[in-house]
JSON list of C-alpha atoms and ligand atoms in Angstrom, two decimals:
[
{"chain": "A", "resi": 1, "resn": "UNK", "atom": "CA", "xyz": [13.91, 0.68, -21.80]},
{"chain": "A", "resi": 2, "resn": "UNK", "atom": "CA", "xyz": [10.63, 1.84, -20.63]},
{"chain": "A", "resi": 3, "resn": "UNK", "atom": "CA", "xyz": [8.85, 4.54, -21.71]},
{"chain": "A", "resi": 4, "resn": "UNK", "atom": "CA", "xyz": [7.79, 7.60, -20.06]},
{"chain": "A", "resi": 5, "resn": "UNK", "atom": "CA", "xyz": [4.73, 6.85, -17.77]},
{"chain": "A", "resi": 6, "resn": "UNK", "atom": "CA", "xyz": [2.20, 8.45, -15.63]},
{"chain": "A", "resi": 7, "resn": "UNK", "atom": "CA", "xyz": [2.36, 8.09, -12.17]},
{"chain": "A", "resi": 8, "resn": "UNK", "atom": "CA", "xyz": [-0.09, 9.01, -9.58]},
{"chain": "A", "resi": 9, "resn": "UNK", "atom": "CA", "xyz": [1.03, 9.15, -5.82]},
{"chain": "A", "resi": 10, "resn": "UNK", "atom": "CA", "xyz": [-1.14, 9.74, -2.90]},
{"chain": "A", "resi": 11, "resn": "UNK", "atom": "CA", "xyz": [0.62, 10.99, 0.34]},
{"chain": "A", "resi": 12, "resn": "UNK", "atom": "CA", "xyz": [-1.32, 10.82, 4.16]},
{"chain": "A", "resi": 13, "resn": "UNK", "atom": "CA", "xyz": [0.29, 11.24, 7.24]},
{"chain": "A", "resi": 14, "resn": "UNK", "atom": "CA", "xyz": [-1.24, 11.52, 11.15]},
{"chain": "A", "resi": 15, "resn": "UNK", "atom": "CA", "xyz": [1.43, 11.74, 13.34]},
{"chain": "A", "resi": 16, "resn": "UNK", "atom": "CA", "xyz": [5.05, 13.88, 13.10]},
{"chain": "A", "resi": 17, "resn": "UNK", "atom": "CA", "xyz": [4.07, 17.56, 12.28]},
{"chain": "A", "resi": 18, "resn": "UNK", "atom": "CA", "xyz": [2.01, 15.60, 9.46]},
{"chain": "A", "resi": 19, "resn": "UNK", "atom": "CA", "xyz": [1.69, 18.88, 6.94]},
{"chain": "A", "resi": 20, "resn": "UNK", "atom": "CA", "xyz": [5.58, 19.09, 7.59]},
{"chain": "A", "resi": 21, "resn": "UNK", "atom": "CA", "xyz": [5.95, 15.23, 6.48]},
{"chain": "A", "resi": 22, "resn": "UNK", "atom": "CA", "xyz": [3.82, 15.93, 3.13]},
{"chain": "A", "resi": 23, "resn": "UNK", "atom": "CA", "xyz": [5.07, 19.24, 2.36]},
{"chain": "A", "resi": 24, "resn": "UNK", "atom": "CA", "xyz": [8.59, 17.52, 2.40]},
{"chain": "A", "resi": 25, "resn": "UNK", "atom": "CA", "xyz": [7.73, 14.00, 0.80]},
{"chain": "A", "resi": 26, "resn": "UNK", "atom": "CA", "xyz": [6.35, 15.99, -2.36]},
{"chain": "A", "resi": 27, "resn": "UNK", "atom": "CA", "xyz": [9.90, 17.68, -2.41]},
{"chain": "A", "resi": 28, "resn": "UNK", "atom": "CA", "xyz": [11.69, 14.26, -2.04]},
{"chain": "A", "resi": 29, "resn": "UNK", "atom": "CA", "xyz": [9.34, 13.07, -4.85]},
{"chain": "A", "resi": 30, "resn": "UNK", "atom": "CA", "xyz": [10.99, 15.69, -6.64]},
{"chain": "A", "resi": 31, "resn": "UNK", "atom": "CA", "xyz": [14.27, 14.49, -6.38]},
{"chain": "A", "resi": 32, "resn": "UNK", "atom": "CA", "xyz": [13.27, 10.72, -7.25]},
{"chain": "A", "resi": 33, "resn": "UNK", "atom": "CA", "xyz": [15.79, 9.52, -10.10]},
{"chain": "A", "resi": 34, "resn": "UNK", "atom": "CA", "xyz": [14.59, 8.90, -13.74]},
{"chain": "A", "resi": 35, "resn": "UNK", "atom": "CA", "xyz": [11.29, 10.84, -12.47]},
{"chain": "A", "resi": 36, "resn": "UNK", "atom": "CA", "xyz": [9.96, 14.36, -12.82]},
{"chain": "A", "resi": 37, "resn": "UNK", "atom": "CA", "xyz": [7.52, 16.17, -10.16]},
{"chain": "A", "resi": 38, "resn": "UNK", "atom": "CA", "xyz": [4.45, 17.26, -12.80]},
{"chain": "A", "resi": 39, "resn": "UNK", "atom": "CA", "xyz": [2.17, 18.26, -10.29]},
{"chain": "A", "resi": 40, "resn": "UNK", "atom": "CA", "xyz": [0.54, 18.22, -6.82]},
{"chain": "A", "resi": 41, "resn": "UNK", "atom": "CA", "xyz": [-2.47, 19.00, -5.23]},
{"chain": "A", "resi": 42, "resn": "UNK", "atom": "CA", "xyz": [-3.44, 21.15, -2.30]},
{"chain": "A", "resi": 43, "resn": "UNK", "atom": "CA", "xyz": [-2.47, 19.48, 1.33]},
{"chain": "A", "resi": 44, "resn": "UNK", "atom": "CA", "xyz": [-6.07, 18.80, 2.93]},
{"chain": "A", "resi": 45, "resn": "UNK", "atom": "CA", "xyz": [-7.11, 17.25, 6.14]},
{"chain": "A", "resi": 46, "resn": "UNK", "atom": "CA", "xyz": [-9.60, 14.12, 6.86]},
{"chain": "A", "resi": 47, "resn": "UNK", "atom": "CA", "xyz": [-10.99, 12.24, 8.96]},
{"chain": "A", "resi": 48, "resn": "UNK", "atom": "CA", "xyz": [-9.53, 9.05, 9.26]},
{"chain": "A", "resi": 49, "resn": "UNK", "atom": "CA", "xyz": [-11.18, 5.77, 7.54]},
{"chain": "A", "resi": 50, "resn": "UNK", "atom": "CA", "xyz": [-10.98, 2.88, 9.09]},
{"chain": "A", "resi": 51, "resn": "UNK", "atom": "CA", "xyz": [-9.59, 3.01, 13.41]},
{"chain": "A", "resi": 52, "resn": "UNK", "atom": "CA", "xyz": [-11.42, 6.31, 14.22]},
{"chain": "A", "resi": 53, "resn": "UNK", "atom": "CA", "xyz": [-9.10, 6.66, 17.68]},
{"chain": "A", "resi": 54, "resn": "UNK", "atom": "CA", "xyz": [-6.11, 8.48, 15.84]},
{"chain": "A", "resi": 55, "resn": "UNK", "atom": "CA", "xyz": [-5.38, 11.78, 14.28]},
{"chain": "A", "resi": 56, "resn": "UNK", "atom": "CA", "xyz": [-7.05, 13.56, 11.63]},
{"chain": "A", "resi": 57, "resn": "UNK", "atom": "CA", "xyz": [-4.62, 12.96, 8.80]},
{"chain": "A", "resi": 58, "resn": "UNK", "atom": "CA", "xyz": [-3.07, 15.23, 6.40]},
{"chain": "A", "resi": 59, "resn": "UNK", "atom": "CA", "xyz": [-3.02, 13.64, 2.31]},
{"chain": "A", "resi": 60, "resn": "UNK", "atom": "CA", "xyz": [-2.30, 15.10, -1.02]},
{"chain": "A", "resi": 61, "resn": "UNK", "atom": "CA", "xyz": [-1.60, 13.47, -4.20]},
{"chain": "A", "resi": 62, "resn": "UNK", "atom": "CA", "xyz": [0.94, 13.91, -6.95]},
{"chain": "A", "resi": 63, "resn": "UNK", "atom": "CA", "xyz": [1.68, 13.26, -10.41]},
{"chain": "A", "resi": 64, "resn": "UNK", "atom": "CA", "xyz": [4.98, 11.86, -11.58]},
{"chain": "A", "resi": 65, "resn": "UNK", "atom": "CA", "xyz": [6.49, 11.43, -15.29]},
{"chain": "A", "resi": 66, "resn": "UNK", "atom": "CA", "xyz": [8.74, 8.65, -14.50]},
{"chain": "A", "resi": 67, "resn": "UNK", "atom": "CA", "xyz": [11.09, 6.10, -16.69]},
{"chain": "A", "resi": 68, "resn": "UNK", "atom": "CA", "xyz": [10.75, 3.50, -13.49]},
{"chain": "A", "resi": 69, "resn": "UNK", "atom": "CA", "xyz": [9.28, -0.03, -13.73]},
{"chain": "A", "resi": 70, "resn": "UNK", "atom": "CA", "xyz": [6.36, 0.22, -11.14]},
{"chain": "A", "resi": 71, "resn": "UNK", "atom": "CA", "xyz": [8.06, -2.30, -8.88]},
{"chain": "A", "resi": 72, "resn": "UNK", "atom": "CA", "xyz": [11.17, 0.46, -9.15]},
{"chain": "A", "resi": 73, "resn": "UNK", "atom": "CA", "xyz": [9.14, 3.06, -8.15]},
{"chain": "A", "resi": 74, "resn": "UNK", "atom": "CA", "xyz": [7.30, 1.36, -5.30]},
{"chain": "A", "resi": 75, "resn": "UNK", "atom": "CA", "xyz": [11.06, 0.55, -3.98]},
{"chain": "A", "resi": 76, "resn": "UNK", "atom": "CA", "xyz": [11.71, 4.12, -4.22]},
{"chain": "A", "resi": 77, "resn": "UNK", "atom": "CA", "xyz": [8.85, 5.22, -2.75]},
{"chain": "A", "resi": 78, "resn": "UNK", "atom": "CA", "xyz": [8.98, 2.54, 0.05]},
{"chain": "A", "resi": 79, "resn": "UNK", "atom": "CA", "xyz": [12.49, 3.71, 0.41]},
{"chain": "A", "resi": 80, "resn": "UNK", "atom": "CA", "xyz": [11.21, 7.62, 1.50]},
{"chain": "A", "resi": 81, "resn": "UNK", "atom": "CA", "xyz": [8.61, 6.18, 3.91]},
{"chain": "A", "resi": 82, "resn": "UNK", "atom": "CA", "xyz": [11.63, 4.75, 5.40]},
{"chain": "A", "resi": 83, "resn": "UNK", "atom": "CA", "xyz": [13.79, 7.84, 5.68]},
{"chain": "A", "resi": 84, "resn": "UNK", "atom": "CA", "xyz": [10.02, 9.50, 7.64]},
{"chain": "A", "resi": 85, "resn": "UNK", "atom": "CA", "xyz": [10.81, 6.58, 10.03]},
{"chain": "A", "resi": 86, "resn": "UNK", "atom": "CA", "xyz": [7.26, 5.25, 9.51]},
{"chain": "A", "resi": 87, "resn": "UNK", "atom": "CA", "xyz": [5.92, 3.18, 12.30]},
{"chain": "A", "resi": 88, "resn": "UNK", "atom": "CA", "xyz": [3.61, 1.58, 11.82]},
{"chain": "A", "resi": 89, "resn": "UNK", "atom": "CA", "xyz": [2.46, -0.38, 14.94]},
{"chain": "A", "resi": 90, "resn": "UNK", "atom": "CA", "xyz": [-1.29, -1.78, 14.06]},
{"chain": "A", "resi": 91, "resn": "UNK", "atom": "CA", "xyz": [-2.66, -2.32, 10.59]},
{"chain": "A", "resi": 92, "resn": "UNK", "atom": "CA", "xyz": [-4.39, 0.77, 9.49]},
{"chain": "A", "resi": 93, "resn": "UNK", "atom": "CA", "xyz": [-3.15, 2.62, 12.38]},
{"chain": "A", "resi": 94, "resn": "UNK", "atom": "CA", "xyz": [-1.09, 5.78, 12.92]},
{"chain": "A", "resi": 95, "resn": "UNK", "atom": "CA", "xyz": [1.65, 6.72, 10.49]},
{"chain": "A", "resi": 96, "resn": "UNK", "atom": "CA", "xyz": [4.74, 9.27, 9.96]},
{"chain": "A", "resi": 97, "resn": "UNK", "atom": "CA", "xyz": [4.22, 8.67, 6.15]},
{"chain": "A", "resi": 98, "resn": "UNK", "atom": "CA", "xyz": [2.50, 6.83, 3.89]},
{"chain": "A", "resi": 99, "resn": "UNK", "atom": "CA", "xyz": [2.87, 7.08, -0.18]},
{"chain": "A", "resi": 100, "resn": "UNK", "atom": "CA", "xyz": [0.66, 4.68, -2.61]},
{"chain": "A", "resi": 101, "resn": "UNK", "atom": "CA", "xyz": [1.56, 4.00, -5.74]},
{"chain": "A", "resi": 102, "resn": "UNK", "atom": "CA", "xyz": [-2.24, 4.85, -7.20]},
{"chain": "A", "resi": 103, "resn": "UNK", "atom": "CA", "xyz": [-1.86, 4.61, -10.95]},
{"chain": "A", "resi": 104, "resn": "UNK", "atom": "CA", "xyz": [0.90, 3.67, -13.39]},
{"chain": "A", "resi": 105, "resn": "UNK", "atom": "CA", "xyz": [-0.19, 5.06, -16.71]},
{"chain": "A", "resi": 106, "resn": "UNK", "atom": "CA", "xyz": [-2.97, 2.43, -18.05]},
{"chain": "A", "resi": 107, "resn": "UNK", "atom": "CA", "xyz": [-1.36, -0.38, -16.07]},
{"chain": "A", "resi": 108, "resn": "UNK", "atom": "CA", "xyz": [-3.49, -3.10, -14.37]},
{"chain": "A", "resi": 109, "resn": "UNK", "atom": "CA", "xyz": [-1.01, -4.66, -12.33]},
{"chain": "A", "resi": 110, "resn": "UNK", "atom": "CA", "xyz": [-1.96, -7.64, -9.53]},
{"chain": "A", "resi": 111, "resn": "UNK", "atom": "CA", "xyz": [0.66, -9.20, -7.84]},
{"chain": "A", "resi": 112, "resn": "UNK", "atom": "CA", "xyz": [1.75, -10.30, -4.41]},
{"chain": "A", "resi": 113, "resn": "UNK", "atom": "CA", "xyz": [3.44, -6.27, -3.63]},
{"chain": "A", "resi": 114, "resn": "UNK", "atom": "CA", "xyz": [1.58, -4.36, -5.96]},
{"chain": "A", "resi": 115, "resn": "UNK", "atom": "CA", "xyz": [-2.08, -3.58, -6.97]},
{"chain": "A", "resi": 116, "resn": "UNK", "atom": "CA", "xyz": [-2.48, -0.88, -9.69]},
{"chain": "A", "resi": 117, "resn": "UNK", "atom": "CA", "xyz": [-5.19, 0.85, -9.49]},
{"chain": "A", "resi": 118, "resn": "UNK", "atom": "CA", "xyz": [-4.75, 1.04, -5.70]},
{"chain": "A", "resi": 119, "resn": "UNK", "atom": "CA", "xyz": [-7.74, -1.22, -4.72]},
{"chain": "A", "resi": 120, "resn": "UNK", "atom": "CA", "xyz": [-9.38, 1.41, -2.31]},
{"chain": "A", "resi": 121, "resn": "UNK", "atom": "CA", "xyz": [-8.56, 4.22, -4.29]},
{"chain": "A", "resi": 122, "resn": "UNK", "atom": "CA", "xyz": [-12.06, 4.65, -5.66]},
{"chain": "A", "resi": 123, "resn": "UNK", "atom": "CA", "xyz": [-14.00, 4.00, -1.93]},
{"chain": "A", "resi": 124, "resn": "UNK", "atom": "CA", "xyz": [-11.35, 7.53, -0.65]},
{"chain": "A", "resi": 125, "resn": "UNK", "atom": "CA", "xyz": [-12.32, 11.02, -1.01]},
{"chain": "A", "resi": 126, "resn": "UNK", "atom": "CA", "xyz": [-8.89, 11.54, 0.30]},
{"chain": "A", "resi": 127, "resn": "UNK", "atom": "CA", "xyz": [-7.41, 10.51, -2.81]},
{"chain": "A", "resi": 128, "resn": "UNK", "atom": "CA", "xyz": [-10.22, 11.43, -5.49]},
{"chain": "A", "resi": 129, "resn": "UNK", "atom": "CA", "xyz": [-10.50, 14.65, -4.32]},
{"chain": "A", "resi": 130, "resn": "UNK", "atom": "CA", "xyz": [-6.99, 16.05, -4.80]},
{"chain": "A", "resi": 131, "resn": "UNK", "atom": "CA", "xyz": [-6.64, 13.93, -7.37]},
{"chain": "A", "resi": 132, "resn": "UNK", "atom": "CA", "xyz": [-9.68, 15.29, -9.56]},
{"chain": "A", "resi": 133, "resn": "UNK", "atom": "CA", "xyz": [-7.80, 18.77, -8.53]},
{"chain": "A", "resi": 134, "resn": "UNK", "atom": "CA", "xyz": [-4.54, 17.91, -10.61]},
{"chain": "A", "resi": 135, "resn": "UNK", "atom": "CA", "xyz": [-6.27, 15.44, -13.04]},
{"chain": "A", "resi": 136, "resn": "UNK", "atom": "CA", "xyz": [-9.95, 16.55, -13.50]},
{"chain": "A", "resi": 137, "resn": "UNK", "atom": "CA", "xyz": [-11.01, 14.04, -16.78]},
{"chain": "A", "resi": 138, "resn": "UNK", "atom": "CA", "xyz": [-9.66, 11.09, -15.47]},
{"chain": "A", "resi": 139, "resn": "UNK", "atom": "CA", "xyz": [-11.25, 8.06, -15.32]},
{"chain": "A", "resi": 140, "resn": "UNK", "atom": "CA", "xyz": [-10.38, 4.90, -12.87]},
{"chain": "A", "resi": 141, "resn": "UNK", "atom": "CA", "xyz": [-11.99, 1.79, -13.78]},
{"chain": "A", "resi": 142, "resn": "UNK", "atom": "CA", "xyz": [-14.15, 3.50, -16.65]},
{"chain": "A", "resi": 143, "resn": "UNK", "atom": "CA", "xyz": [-15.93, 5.94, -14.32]},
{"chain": "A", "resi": 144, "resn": "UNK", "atom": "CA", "xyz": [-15.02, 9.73, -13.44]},
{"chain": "A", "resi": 145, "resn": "UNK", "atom": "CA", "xyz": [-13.53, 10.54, -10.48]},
{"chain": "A", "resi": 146, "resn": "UNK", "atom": "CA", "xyz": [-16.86, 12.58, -9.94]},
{"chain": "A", "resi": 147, "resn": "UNK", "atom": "CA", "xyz": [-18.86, 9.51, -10.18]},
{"chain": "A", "resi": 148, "resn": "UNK", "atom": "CA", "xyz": [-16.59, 7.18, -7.66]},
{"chain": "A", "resi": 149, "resn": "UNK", "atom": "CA", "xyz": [-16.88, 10.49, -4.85]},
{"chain": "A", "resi": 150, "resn": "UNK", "atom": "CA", "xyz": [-20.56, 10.79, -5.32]},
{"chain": "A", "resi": 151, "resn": "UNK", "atom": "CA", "xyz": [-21.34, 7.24, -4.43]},
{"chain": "A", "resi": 152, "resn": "UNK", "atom": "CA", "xyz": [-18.67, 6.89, -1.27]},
{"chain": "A", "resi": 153, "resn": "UNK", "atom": "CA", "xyz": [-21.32, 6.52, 1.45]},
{"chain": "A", "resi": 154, "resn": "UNK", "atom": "CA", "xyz": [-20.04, 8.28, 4.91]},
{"chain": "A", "resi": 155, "resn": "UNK", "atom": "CA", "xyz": [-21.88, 9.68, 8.24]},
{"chain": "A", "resi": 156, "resn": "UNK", "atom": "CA", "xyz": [-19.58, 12.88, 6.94]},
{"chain": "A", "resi": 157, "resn": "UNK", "atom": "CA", "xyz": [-19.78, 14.82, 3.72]},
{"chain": "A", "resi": 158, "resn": "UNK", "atom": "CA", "xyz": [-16.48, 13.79, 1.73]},
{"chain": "A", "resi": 159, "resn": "UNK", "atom": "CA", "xyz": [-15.09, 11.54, 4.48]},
{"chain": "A", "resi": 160, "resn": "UNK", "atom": "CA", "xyz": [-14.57, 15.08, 6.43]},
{"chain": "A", "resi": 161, "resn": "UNK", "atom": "CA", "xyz": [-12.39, 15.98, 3.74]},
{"chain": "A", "resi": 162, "resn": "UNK", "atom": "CA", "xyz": [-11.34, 19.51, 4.42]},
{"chain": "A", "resi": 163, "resn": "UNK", "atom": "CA", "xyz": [-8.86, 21.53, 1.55]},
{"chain": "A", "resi": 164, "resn": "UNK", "atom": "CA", "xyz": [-6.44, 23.74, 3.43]},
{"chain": "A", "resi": 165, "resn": "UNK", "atom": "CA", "xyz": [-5.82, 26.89, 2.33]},
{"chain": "A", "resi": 166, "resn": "UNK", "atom": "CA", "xyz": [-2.79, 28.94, 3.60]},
{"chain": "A", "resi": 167, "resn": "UNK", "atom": "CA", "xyz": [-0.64, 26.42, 4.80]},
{"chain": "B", "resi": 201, "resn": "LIG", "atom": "N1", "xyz": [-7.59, 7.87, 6.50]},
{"chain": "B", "resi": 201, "resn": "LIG", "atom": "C1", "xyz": [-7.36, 9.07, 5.96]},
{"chain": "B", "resi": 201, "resn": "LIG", "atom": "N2", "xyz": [-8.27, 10.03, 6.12]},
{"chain": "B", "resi": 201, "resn": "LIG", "atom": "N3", "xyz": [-6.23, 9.34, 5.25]},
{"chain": "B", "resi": 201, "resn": "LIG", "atom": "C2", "xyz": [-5.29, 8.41, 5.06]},
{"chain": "B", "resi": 201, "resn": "LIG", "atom": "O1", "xyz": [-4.26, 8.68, 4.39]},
{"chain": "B", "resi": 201, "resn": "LIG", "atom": "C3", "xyz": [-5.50, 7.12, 5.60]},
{"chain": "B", "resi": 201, "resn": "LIG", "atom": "N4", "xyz": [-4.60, 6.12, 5.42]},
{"chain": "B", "resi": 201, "resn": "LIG", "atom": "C4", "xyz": [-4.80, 4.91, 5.91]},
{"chain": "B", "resi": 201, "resn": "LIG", "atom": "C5", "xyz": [-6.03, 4.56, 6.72]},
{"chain": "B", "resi": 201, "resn": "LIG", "atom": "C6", "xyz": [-5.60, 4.15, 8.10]},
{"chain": "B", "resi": 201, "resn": "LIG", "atom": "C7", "xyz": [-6.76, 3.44, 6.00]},
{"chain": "B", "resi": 201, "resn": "LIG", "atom": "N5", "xyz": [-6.93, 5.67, 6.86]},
{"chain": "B", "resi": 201, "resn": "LIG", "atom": "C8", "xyz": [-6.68, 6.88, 6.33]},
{"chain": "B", "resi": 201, "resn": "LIG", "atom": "O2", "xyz": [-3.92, 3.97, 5.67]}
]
């Protein structure tokens, strides 16, 4: 039996009424068995990293209690990007949904499917930034979340990151 762990979860999507896609994979997160919805960021809007020839996307990130193994939980979560009907044609390209299994408690996990801390978590305003919103003392690889988004290096302030209010 495992016992109850931390989970964060960021969420991005660029295509498919994107805020829609967010706004209803944080509900689905929700619903997620042996798992309990402890909080969520605001939705905000980037500029992509990486292709620069696609949509702005849309992220958030979320924070899970959950009894899963992490390899359960990436199935689950792999499992809702299916039901979005992510396509995903080119790497780092366009997609109806995307969720990353950022964090798992203290876990360091390296294997073949998963990496835990997400490997490019730290280099992402996208993800520090709501995440320092629901979780503002944590630390990722012994630093502050403050410390990783001060030294991402971008032509734009925050990757472009933009919170939306109202939405
Ligand atoms: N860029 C932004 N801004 N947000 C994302 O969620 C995102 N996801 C990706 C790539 C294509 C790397 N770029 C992104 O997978």
């Amino acid at each position: 039996m495992i016992s109850v762990q931390l989970a964060y979860i960021g969420l991005g999507s660029n295509i498919a009424s994107p805020i829609e896609q967010v706004r209803q994979a944080l509900s689905e997160l929700a619903t997620l068995p042996l798992c309990r919805l402890v909080a969520s960021s605001s939705i905000y809007a980037s500029r992509p990293v990486g292709p620069q020839d696609q949509p702005d996307f849309i992220n958030a990130v979320a924070a899970l209690e959950t009894r899963l193994s992490p390899l359960a939980l990436l199935d689950q979560l792999q499992a809702l990007e299916q039901q979005h009907r992510r396509q995903r044609q080119r790497h780092w390209g366009p997609r109806t949904l995307d969720l990353d299994l950022l964090l798992y408690g203290d876990s360091q996990i390296n294997t073949p499917r998963l990496s835990v801390p997400h490997p490019h978590m730290t280099a992402r305003a996208f993800v520090l930034a709501p995440l320092a919103e629901i979780a503002p003392s944590l630390h990722v690889n012994q630093a502050p979340l403050s410390a990783w988004l001060e030294r991402i290096d971008s032509p734009h302030p925050n990757q472009g990151l933009k919170r939306l209010t109202e939405v």
